[in-house]
PDB file of C-alpha atoms in Angstrom:
ATOM      1  CA  MET A   1      -8.707   9.440  17.168  1.00  0.00           C
ATOM      2  CA  THR A   2      -5.033   9.518  17.382  1.00  0.00           C
ATOM      3  CA  PRO A   3      -2.532  12.657  17.550  1.00  0.00           C
ATOM      4  CA  ASN A   4      -1.436  13.436  13.827  1.00  0.00           C
ATOM      5  CA  VAL A   5       2.122  13.884  13.743  1.00  0.00           C
ATOM      6  CA  MET A   6       1.932  15.272  10.319  1.00  0.00           C
ATOM      7  CA  THR A   7      -0.333  18.357  11.132  1.00  0.00           C
ATOM      8  CA  ASP A   8       2.798  20.669  11.117  1.00  0.00           C
ATOM      9  CA  ALA A   9       3.919  19.561   7.889  1.00  0.00           C
ATOM     10  CA  ARG A  10       3.523  21.708   4.844  1.00  0.00           C
ATOM     11  CA  ALA A  11       0.162  21.064   3.232  1.00  0.00           C
ATOM     12  CA  ASP A  12       1.554  21.250  -0.097  1.00  0.00           C
ATOM     13  CA  SER A  13       4.174  18.819   0.520  1.00  0.00           C
ATOM     14  CA  PRO A  14       3.881  15.480  -1.543  1.00  0.00           C
ATOM     15  CA  ALA A  15       2.425  12.632   0.286  1.00  0.00           C
ATOM     16  CA  ILE A  16       5.661  10.590  -0.211  1.00  0.00           C
ATOM     17  CA  GLU A  17       9.285  11.661  -1.073  1.00  0.00           C
ATOM     18  CA  VAL A  18      11.609   8.801  -1.580  1.00  0.00           C
ATOM     19  CA  GLU A  19      15.040  10.272  -2.827  1.00  0.00           C
ATOM     20  CA  HIS A  20      18.197   8.193  -3.780  1.00  0.00           C
ATOM     21  CA  LEU A  21      17.119   5.164  -1.829  1.00  0.00           C
ATOM     22  CA  ARG A  22      19.463   1.989  -1.908  1.00  0.00           C
ATOM     23  CA  CYS A  23      17.927  -1.119  -0.678  1.00  0.00           C
ATOM     24  CA  ALA A  24      20.209  -4.128  -0.240  1.00  0.00           C
ATOM     25  CA  TYR A  25      20.421  -7.360   1.966  1.00  0.00           C
ATOM     26  CA  GLY A  26      24.040  -7.528   3.052  1.00  0.00           C
ATOM     27  CA  SER A  27      26.267  -7.074  -0.009  1.00  0.00           C
ATOM     28  CA  ASP A  28      23.577  -7.903  -2.429  1.00  0.00           C
ATOM     29  CA  ILE A  29      22.099  -4.361  -3.722  1.00  0.00           C
ATOM     30  CA  VAL A  30      18.498  -5.020  -5.141  1.00  0.00           C
ATOM     31  CA  LEU A  31      17.680  -1.505  -5.576  1.00  0.00           C
ATOM     32  CA  ASN A  32      20.042   1.471  -6.147  1.00  0.00           C
ATOM     33  CA  ASP A  33      19.604   5.489  -6.470  1.00  0.00           C
ATOM     34  CA  VAL A  34      15.663   5.372  -6.563  1.00  0.00           C
ATOM     35  CA  SER A  35      13.955   8.451  -6.182  1.00  0.00           C
ATOM     36  CA  PHE A  36      10.128   9.304  -6.883  1.00  0.00           C
ATOM     37  CA  THR A  37       7.408  11.433  -5.281  1.00  0.00           C
ATOM     38  CA  ILE A  38       3.762  10.548  -4.552  1.00  0.00           C
ATOM     39  CA  ALA A  39       0.909  12.922  -4.493  1.00  0.00           C
ATOM     40  CA  ARG A  40      -1.664  13.412  -1.765  1.00  0.00           C
ATOM     41  CA  GLY A  41      -4.645  11.414  -2.861  1.00  0.00           C
ATOM     42  CA  GLU A  42      -3.007   9.492  -5.752  1.00  0.00           C
ATOM     43  CA  ILE A  43      -3.205   5.968  -6.367  1.00  0.00           C
ATOM     44  CA  PHE A  44       0.211   4.939  -7.300  1.00  0.00           C
ATOM     45  CA  PHE A  45       1.577   1.541  -8.406  1.00  0.00           C
ATOM     46  CA  VAL A  46       5.130  -0.030  -8.154  1.00  0.00           C
ATOM     47  CA  ILE A  47       5.209  -2.656 -11.101  1.00  0.00           C
ATOM     48  CA  GLY A  48       7.819  -4.789 -12.789  1.00  0.00           C
ATOM     49  CA  GLY A  49       8.689  -8.445 -13.279  1.00  0.00           C
ATOM     50  CA  SER A  50       9.251 -11.155 -10.429  1.00  0.00           C
ATOM     51  CA  GLY A  51      12.459 -10.436  -8.654  1.00  0.00           C
ATOM     52  CA  CYS A  52      12.789  -6.748  -9.667  1.00  0.00           C
ATOM     53  CA  GLY A  53      12.516  -5.534  -6.170  1.00  0.00           C
ATOM     54  CA  LYS A  54       8.768  -4.167  -5.739  1.00  0.00           C
ATOM     55  CA  SER A  55       8.119  -5.632  -2.239  1.00  0.00           C
ATOM     56  CA  THR A  56      11.682  -4.867  -1.195  1.00  0.00           C
ATOM     57  CA  LEU A  57      11.108  -1.196  -2.085  1.00  0.00           C
ATOM     58  CA  LEU A  58       7.835  -1.251  -0.045  1.00  0.00           C
ATOM     59  CA  ARG A  59       9.372  -2.914   2.893  1.00  0.00           C
ATOM     60  CA  HIS A  60      12.111  -0.037   3.176  1.00  0.00           C
ATOM     61  CA  MET A  61       9.648   2.618   2.393  1.00  0.00           C
ATOM     62  CA  VAL A  62       7.491   1.730   5.598  1.00  0.00           C
ATOM     63  CA  GLY A  63      10.663   1.018   7.784  1.00  0.00           C
ATOM     64  CA  LEU A  64      10.397  -2.855   8.080  1.00  0.00           C
ATOM     65  CA  ASN A  65      13.929  -2.573   6.563  1.00  0.00           C
ATOM     66  CA  MET A  66      16.410   0.079   6.716  1.00  0.00           C
ATOM     67  CA  PRO A  67      17.930   1.404   3.577  1.00  0.00           C
ATOM     68  CA  THR A  68      21.707   1.643   3.316  1.00  0.00           C
ATOM     69  CA  HIS A  69      21.575   5.023   1.393  1.00  0.00           C
ATOM     70  CA  GLY A  70      18.894   7.604   0.924  1.00  0.00           C
ATOM     71  CA  SER A  71      15.643   8.735   2.656  1.00  0.00           C
ATOM     72  CA  VAL A  72      12.032   8.666   2.836  1.00  0.00           C
ATOM     73  CA  ARG A  73       9.932  11.513   3.851  1.00  0.00           C
ATOM     74  CA  PHE A  74       6.178  11.598   4.537  1.00  0.00           C
ATOM     75  CA  SER A  75       4.058  15.023   4.180  1.00  0.00           C
ATOM     76  CA  GLY A  76       7.335  16.849   3.879  1.00  0.00           C
ATOM     77  CA  GLN A  77       8.834  15.066   7.488  1.00  0.00           C
ATOM     78  CA  ALA A  78      11.659  12.927   7.494  1.00  0.00           C
ATOM     79  CA  PHE A  79      10.913   9.291   8.330  1.00  0.00           C
ATOM     80  CA  THR A  80      14.238   7.301   7.604  1.00  0.00           C
ATOM     81  CA  HIS A  81      16.658   9.139   9.669  1.00  0.00           C
ATOM     82  CA  ALA A  82      13.949  10.332  12.556  1.00  0.00           C
ATOM     83  CA  ASP A  83      14.418   9.271  15.994  1.00  0.00           C
ATOM     84  CA  LEU A  84      12.482   6.202  17.201  1.00  0.00           C
ATOM     85  CA  ALA A  85       9.605   8.062  19.045  1.00  0.00           C
ATOM     86  CA  THR A  86       8.952  10.146  15.906  1.00  0.00           C
ATOM     87  CA  ARG A  87       9.045   6.952  13.472  1.00  0.00           C
ATOM     88  CA  ARG A  88       6.607   5.219  16.032  1.00  0.00           C
ATOM     89  CA  ALA A  89       4.075   8.157  15.857  1.00  0.00           C
ATOM     90  CA  MET A  90       4.362   8.437  12.015  1.00  0.00           C
ATOM     91  CA  LEU A  91       3.838   4.809  11.660  1.00  0.00           C
ATOM     92  CA  LYS A  92       0.023   5.444  13.051  1.00  0.00           C
ATOM     93  CA  THR A  93      -0.605   7.384  10.088  1.00  0.00           C
ATOM     94  CA  PHE A  94       0.155   4.295   7.762  1.00  0.00           C
ATOM     95  CA  GLY A  95      -2.089   1.209   7.191  1.00  0.00           C
ATOM     96  CA  MET A  96      -0.426  -1.894   5.338  1.00  0.00           C
ATOM     97  CA  LEU A  97      -2.324  -4.810   3.458  1.00  0.00           C
ATOM     98  CA  PHE A  98       0.068  -7.807   3.478  1.00  0.00           C
ATOM     99  CA  GLN A  99      -0.233 -10.251   0.652  1.00  0.00           C
ATOM    100  CA  GLY A 100      -1.905 -13.240   2.535  1.00  0.00           C
ATOM    101  CA  GLY A 101      -3.975 -10.452   4.695  1.00  0.00           C
ATOM    102  CA  ALA A 102      -1.791 -11.594   7.710  1.00  0.00           C
ATOM    103  CA  LEU A 103      -4.756 -12.211   9.926  1.00  0.00           C
ATOM    104  CA  TRP A 104      -4.155 -13.617  13.211  1.00  0.00           C
ATOM    105  CA  THR A 105      -5.901 -17.070  13.028  1.00  0.00           C
ATOM    106  CA  SER A 106      -6.788 -17.249  16.770  1.00  0.00           C
ATOM    107  CA  LEU A 107      -8.727 -14.113  16.567  1.00  0.00           C
ATOM    108  CA  THR A 108     -12.056 -13.328  15.162  1.00  0.00           C
ATOM    109  CA  LEU A 109     -12.216 -10.612  12.593  1.00  0.00           C
ATOM    110  CA  ARG A 110     -13.252  -8.058  15.053  1.00  0.00           C
ATOM    111  CA  GLN A 111     -10.384  -8.800  17.488  1.00  0.00           C
ATOM    112  CA  ASN A 112      -7.869  -8.653  14.438  1.00  0.00           C
ATOM    113  CA  VAL A 113      -9.136  -5.267  13.258  1.00  0.00           C
ATOM    114  CA  ALA A 114      -9.198  -3.775  17.111  1.00  0.00           C
ATOM    115  CA  LEU A 115      -5.394  -4.877  17.435  1.00  0.00           C
ATOM    116  CA  PRO A 116      -4.208  -1.431  16.239  1.00  0.00           C
ATOM    117  CA  LEU A 117      -6.868   0.484  18.292  1.00  0.00           C
ATOM    118  CA  GLU A 118      -5.693  -1.385  21.374  1.00  0.00           C
ATOM    119  CA  GLU A 119      -2.032  -0.693  20.730  1.00  0.00           C
ATOM    120  CA  TYR A 120      -2.103   2.961  19.505  1.00  0.00           C
ATOM    121  CA  THR A 121      -5.180   4.497  21.282  1.00  0.00           C
ATOM    122  CA  THR A 122      -6.632   5.047  24.916  1.00  0.00           C
ATOM    123  CA  LEU A 123     -10.246   4.039  23.894  1.00  0.00           C
ATOM    124  CA  GLY A 124     -12.403   1.847  25.783  1.00  0.00           C
ATOM    125  CA  ARG A 125     -13.505  -1.834  24.976  1.00  0.00           C
ATOM    126  CA  ARG A 126     -16.973  -0.816  23.874  1.00  0.00           C
ATOM    127  CA  GLU A 127     -15.545   1.939  21.681  1.00  0.00           C
ATOM    128  CA  ILE A 128     -12.822  -0.194  20.141  1.00  0.00           C
ATOM    129  CA  ASP A 129     -15.306  -2.740  19.388  1.00  0.00           C
ATOM    130  CA  GLU A 130     -17.780  -0.480  17.631  1.00  0.00           C
ATOM    131  CA  ILE A 131     -14.932   1.196  15.296  1.00  0.00           C
ATOM    132  CA  ALA A 132     -13.966  -2.374  14.495  1.00  0.00           C
ATOM    133  CA  ALA A 133     -17.455  -3.296  13.476  1.00  0.00           C
ATOM    134  CA  LEU A 134     -17.655   0.071  11.483  1.00  0.00           C
ATOM    135  CA  LYS A 135     -14.316  -0.710   9.579  1.00  0.00           C
ATOM    136  CA  LEU A 136     -15.554  -4.338   8.640  1.00  0.00           C
ATOM    137  CA  ALA A 137     -18.719  -2.840   7.592  1.00  0.00           C
ATOM    138  CA  GLN A 138     -17.051  -0.314   5.419  1.00  0.00           C
ATOM    139  CA  VAL A 139     -15.218  -3.042   3.420  1.00  0.00           C
ATOM    140  CA  GLY A 140     -18.180  -5.128   3.101  1.00  0.00           C
ATOM    141  CA  LEU A 141     -18.071  -7.569   5.944  1.00  0.00           C
ATOM    142  CA  ALA A 142     -20.876  -6.261   8.057  1.00  0.00           C
ATOM    143  CA  GLY A 143     -22.273  -9.576  10.164  1.00  0.00           C
ATOM    144  CA  PHE A 144     -18.896 -11.475  10.056  1.00  0.00           C
ATOM    145  CA  GLU A 145     -17.414  -9.843  13.156  1.00  0.00           C
ATOM    146  CA  ASP A 146     -17.439 -13.137  14.905  1.00  0.00           C
ATOM    147  CA  TYR A 147     -16.004 -15.176  12.209  1.00  0.00           C
ATOM    148  CA  PHE A 148     -12.746 -16.640  12.496  1.00  0.00           C
ATOM    149  CA  PRO A 149     -10.454 -16.354   9.355  1.00  0.00           C
ATOM    150  CA  ALA A 150     -10.728 -19.845   8.775  1.00  0.00           C
ATOM    151  CA  GLU A 151     -14.428 -19.617   8.257  1.00  0.00           C
ATOM    152  CA  ILE A 152     -14.100 -16.981   5.228  1.00  0.00           C
ATOM    153  CA  SER A 153     -12.882 -17.048   1.654  1.00  0.00           C
ATOM    154  CA  GLY A 154      -9.608 -15.529   0.429  1.00  0.00           C
ATOM    155  CA  GLY A 155     -11.242 -12.279  -0.918  1.00  0.00           C
ATOM    156  CA  MET A 156     -12.934 -11.988   2.501  1.00  0.00           C
ATOM    157  CA  LYS A 157      -9.433 -12.262   4.189  1.00  0.00           C
ATOM    158  CA  LYS A 158      -7.989  -9.523   2.134  1.00  0.00           C
ATOM    159  CA  ARG A 159     -11.051  -7.231   2.774  1.00  0.00           C
ATOM    160  CA  ALA A 160     -10.692  -8.069   6.732  1.00  0.00           C
ATOM    161  CA  GLY A 161      -6.922  -7.048   6.517  1.00  0.00           C
ATOM    162  CA  LEU A 162      -8.048  -3.924   4.698  1.00  0.00           C
ATOM    163  CA  ALA A 163     -10.445  -3.158   7.496  1.00  0.00           C
ATOM    164  CA  ARG A 164      -7.532  -3.605  10.081  1.00  0.00           C
ATOM    165  CA  ALA A 165      -5.230  -1.270   7.699  1.00  0.00           C
ATOM    166  CA  LEU A 166      -7.953   1.264   8.008  1.00  0.00           C
ATOM    167  CA  ALA A 167      -8.583   1.021  11.805  1.00  0.00           C
ATOM    168  CA  LEU A 168      -6.538   4.253  12.784  1.00  0.00           C
ATOM    169  CA  ASP A 169      -7.995   6.087   9.521  1.00  0.00           C
ATOM    170  CA  PRO A 170      -4.681   6.378   7.971  1.00  0.00           C
ATOM    171  CA  GLU A 171      -3.309   8.909   5.561  1.00  0.00           C
ATOM    172  CA  ILE A 172      -1.602   6.458   3.454  1.00  0.00           C
ATOM    173  CA  VAL A 173      -2.430   2.587   2.904  1.00  0.00           C
ATOM    174  CA  PHE A 174       0.203   0.314   1.532  1.00  0.00           C
ATOM    175  CA  PHE A 175      -0.887  -2.840  -0.503  1.00  0.00           C
ATOM    176  CA  ASP A 176       1.527  -5.720  -1.153  1.00  0.00           C
ATOM    177  CA  GLU A 177       0.171  -7.683  -4.345  1.00  0.00           C
ATOM    178  CA  PRO A 178      -3.540  -7.409  -2.990  1.00  0.00           C
ATOM    179  CA  SER A 179      -4.999  -9.396  -5.848  1.00  0.00           C
ATOM    180  CA  ALA A 180      -2.321 -12.286  -5.388  1.00  0.00           C
ATOM    181  CA  GLY A 181      -4.513 -15.597  -5.269  1.00  0.00           C
ATOM    182  CA  LEU A 182      -7.638 -13.934  -5.895  1.00  0.00           C
ATOM    183  CA  ASP A 183     -10.017 -14.809  -8.937  1.00  0.00           C
ATOM    184  CA  PRO A 184     -10.422 -11.874 -11.478  1.00  0.00           C
ATOM    185  CA  VAL A 185     -14.258 -11.021 -10.328  1.00  0.00           C
ATOM    186  CA  THR A 186     -13.016 -10.880  -6.572  1.00  0.00           C
ATOM    187  CA  SER A 187      -9.842  -8.776  -7.624  1.00  0.00           C
ATOM    188  CA  ARG A 188     -11.921  -6.432  -9.617  1.00  0.00           C
ATOM    189  CA  LYS A 189     -14.216  -5.855  -6.525  1.00  0.00           C
ATOM    190  CA  LEU A 190     -11.029  -5.391  -4.406  1.00  0.00           C
ATOM    191  CA  ASP A 191     -10.009  -2.792  -6.991  1.00  0.00           C
ATOM    192  CA  GLU A 192     -13.410  -1.103  -6.721  1.00  0.00           C
ATOM    193  CA  LEU A 193     -13.140  -0.976  -3.043  1.00  0.00           C
ATOM    194  CA  ILE A 194      -9.607   0.769  -3.357  1.00  0.00           C
ATOM    195  CA  LEU A 195     -11.070   3.408  -5.482  1.00  0.00           C
ATOM    196  CA  GLU A 196     -14.171   3.801  -3.212  1.00  0.00           C
ATOM    197  CA  ILE A 197     -11.535   4.346  -0.262  1.00  0.00           C
ATOM    198  CA  ARG A 198      -9.694   6.968  -2.080  1.00  0.00           C
ATOM    199  CA  HIS A 199     -12.746   8.730  -3.048  1.00  0.00           C
ATOM    200  CA  THR A 200     -14.403   8.768   0.226  1.00  0.00           C
ATOM    201  CA  PHE A 201     -11.258   9.466   2.515  1.00  0.00           C
ATOM    202  CA  GLY A 202      -8.832  10.888   0.104  1.00  0.00           C
ATOM    203  CA  THR A 203      -6.531   8.178   1.068  1.00  0.00           C
ATOM    204  CA  THR A 204      -3.373   7.905  -0.845  1.00  0.00           C
ATOM    205  CA  ILE A 205      -2.712   4.514  -2.048  1.00  0.00           C
ATOM    206  CA  VAL A 206       0.441   2.621  -2.826  1.00  0.00           C
ATOM    207  CA  VAL A 207       0.201  -0.750  -4.576  1.00  0.00           C
ATOM    208  CA  VAL A 208       2.959  -3.198  -5.318  1.00  0.00           C
ATOM    209  CA  SER A 209       1.336  -5.327  -8.170  1.00  0.00           C
ATOM    210  CA  HIS A 210       1.872  -6.912 -11.623  1.00  0.00           C
ATOM    211  CA  GLU A 211      -1.535  -7.627 -12.308  1.00  0.00           C
ATOM    212  CA  LEU A 212      -2.368  -5.670 -15.655  1.00  0.00           C
ATOM    213  CA  ALA A 213      -6.183  -5.726 -15.330  1.00  0.00           C
ATOM    214  CA  SER A 214      -5.714  -3.532 -11.719  1.00  0.00           C
ATOM    215  CA  ILE A 215      -2.898  -1.517 -12.913  1.00  0.00           C
ATOM    216  CA  PHE A 216      -5.014  -0.153 -15.989  1.00  0.00           C
ATOM    217  CA  GLN A 217      -8.315   0.002 -13.994  1.00  0.00           C
ATOM    218  CA  ILE A 218      -7.060   1.971 -11.016  1.00  0.00           C
ATOM    219  CA  ALA A 219      -3.797   3.356 -11.087  1.00  0.00           C
ATOM    220  CA  ASP A 220      -3.211   7.187 -11.718  1.00  0.00           C
ATOM    221  CA  ARG A 221       0.712   6.633 -12.121  1.00  0.00           C
ATOM    222  CA  VAL A 222       3.217   3.906 -11.917  1.00  0.00           C
ATOM    223  CA  ILE A 223       7.141   3.329 -11.811  1.00  0.00           C
ATOM    224  CA  MET A 224       8.310   0.196 -13.394  1.00  0.00           C
ATOM    225  CA  LEU A 225      11.445  -1.459 -11.690  1.00  0.00           C
ATOM    226  CA  ASP A 226      13.755  -3.795 -13.620  1.00  0.00           C
ATOM    227  CA  ARG A 227      16.083  -6.203 -12.016  1.00  0.00           C
ATOM    228  CA  GLY A 228      19.068  -5.652 -14.285  1.00  0.00           C
ATOM    229  CA  GLU A 229      18.805  -1.944 -13.814  1.00  0.00           C
ATOM    230  CA  LYS A 230      18.320  -2.371 -10.062  1.00  0.00           C
ATOM    231  CA  GLY A 231      16.010   0.800 -10.327  1.00  0.00           C
ATOM    232  CA  ILE A 232      13.073   2.657 -12.287  1.00  0.00           C
ATOM    233  CA  ILE A 233      13.096   2.138 -15.911  1.00  0.00           C
ATOM    234  CA  ALA A 234       9.690   3.879 -16.680  1.00  0.00           C
ATOM    235  CA  GLU A 235       7.303   6.496 -14.482  1.00  0.00           C
ATOM    236  CA  GLY A 236       3.968   7.667 -15.857  1.00  0.00           C
ATOM    237  CA  ARG A 237       0.315   6.832 -16.570  1.00  0.00           C
ATOM    238  CA  PRO A 238       0.403   3.076 -17.347  1.00  0.00           C
ATOM    239  CA  ARG A 239      -1.930   3.399 -20.474  1.00  0.00           C
ATOM    240  CA  GLU A 240       0.524   6.078 -21.930  1.00  0.00           C
ATOM    241  CA  LEU A 241       3.783   4.071 -21.362  1.00  0.00           C
ATOM    242  CA  ALA A 242       1.695   1.079 -22.844  1.00  0.00           C
ATOM    243  CA  LEU A 243       1.065   2.808 -26.082  1.00  0.00           C
ATOM    244  CA  HIS A 244       4.236   5.213 -26.329  1.00  0.00           C
ATOM    245  CA  SER A 245       7.327   3.857 -24.457  1.00  0.00           C
ATOM    246  CA  ARG A 246      10.324   3.248 -26.531  1.00  0.00           C
ATOM    247  CA  ASP A 247      11.594   0.820 -24.130  1.00  0.00           C
ATOM    248  CA  PRO A 248      10.933  -2.868 -25.133  1.00  0.00           C
ATOM    249  CA  ARG A 249      10.894  -4.132 -21.683  1.00  0.00           C
ATOM    250  CA  VAL A 250       8.235  -1.715 -20.569  1.00  0.00           C
ATOM    251  CA  ALA A 251       5.988  -2.246 -23.708  1.00  0.00           C
ATOM    252  CA  GLU A 252       6.574  -6.158 -23.322  1.00  0.00           C
ATOM    253  CA  PHE A 253       5.439  -6.052 -19.672  1.00  0.00           C
ATOM    254  CA  LEU A 254       2.586  -3.556 -20.163  1.00  0.00           C
ATOM    255  CA  THR A 255       1.112  -4.919 -23.380  1.00  0.00           C
ATOM    256  CA  ARG A 256       1.409  -8.827 -22.534  1.00  0.00           C
ATOM    257  CA  GLY A 257      -2.281 -10.480 -23.410  1.00  0.00           C
ATOM    258  CA  ASP A 258      -3.095  -7.768 -25.370  1.00  0.00           C
ATOM    259  CA  VAL A 259      -4.853  -5.473 -22.553  1.00  0.00           C
ATOM    260  CA  VAL A 260      -4.115  -2.225 -24.052  1.00  0.00           C
ATOM    261  CA  LYS A 261      -5.697  -1.242 -27.147  1.00  0.00           C
ATOM    262  CA  PRO A 262      -4.975   1.913 -29.047  1.00  0.00           C
ATOM    263  CA  ALA A 263      -7.506   4.877 -28.153  1.00  0.00           C
TER     264      ALA A 263
END
């Protein structure tokens, strides 16, 4: 559909490499010297308590904010320090689901999903509408193409936002607190949809969340941020961290509510 600027990148490179990243707002340093990698096709969670910098890290990774130090690479290709044209081309390979779905209220669901296709492709109107309908069907919203956001539930808004994030068949999809405001049943269905997307398309998934049910149900690996440390205090598989971490902050966060039981 769109040219893939990553086809020349090394196939064995991680999907994402974050190196020595410092995230700050003015003189206020939120995160310092953060480094990690995310494998292709991995469901990777960024977790931690409120105010630890989860959403800040995500915004710096996708270029909404520029780090004061460090770099981000996608499929081995520099993103943070690339020229504007290269960065814009690389952005076509990302999808982003914001907390509230971030749908345009004056547009139908079909029109919302069509926006990236109108912006980044030369497809005709009929093709764009067909793809938008297909993406809505992929997230379980067939038949709702002409509904407006005010006419659907919160969970449906999240799915419509995901359909838009998938419009350009991205290699990577970022989720910022996808379960926020959802009831447990709807949240579980969204988790199942994320698993289905990874299974069907091999998409790399990056999720910012503090929801334990989602973390233990679908995360392959996590990093945990800490506000006091301004960085990563744990990295690994969530169940292993919950059962074996010697850091009381990690154990307390991952075992609240007695979600994890010893095997």
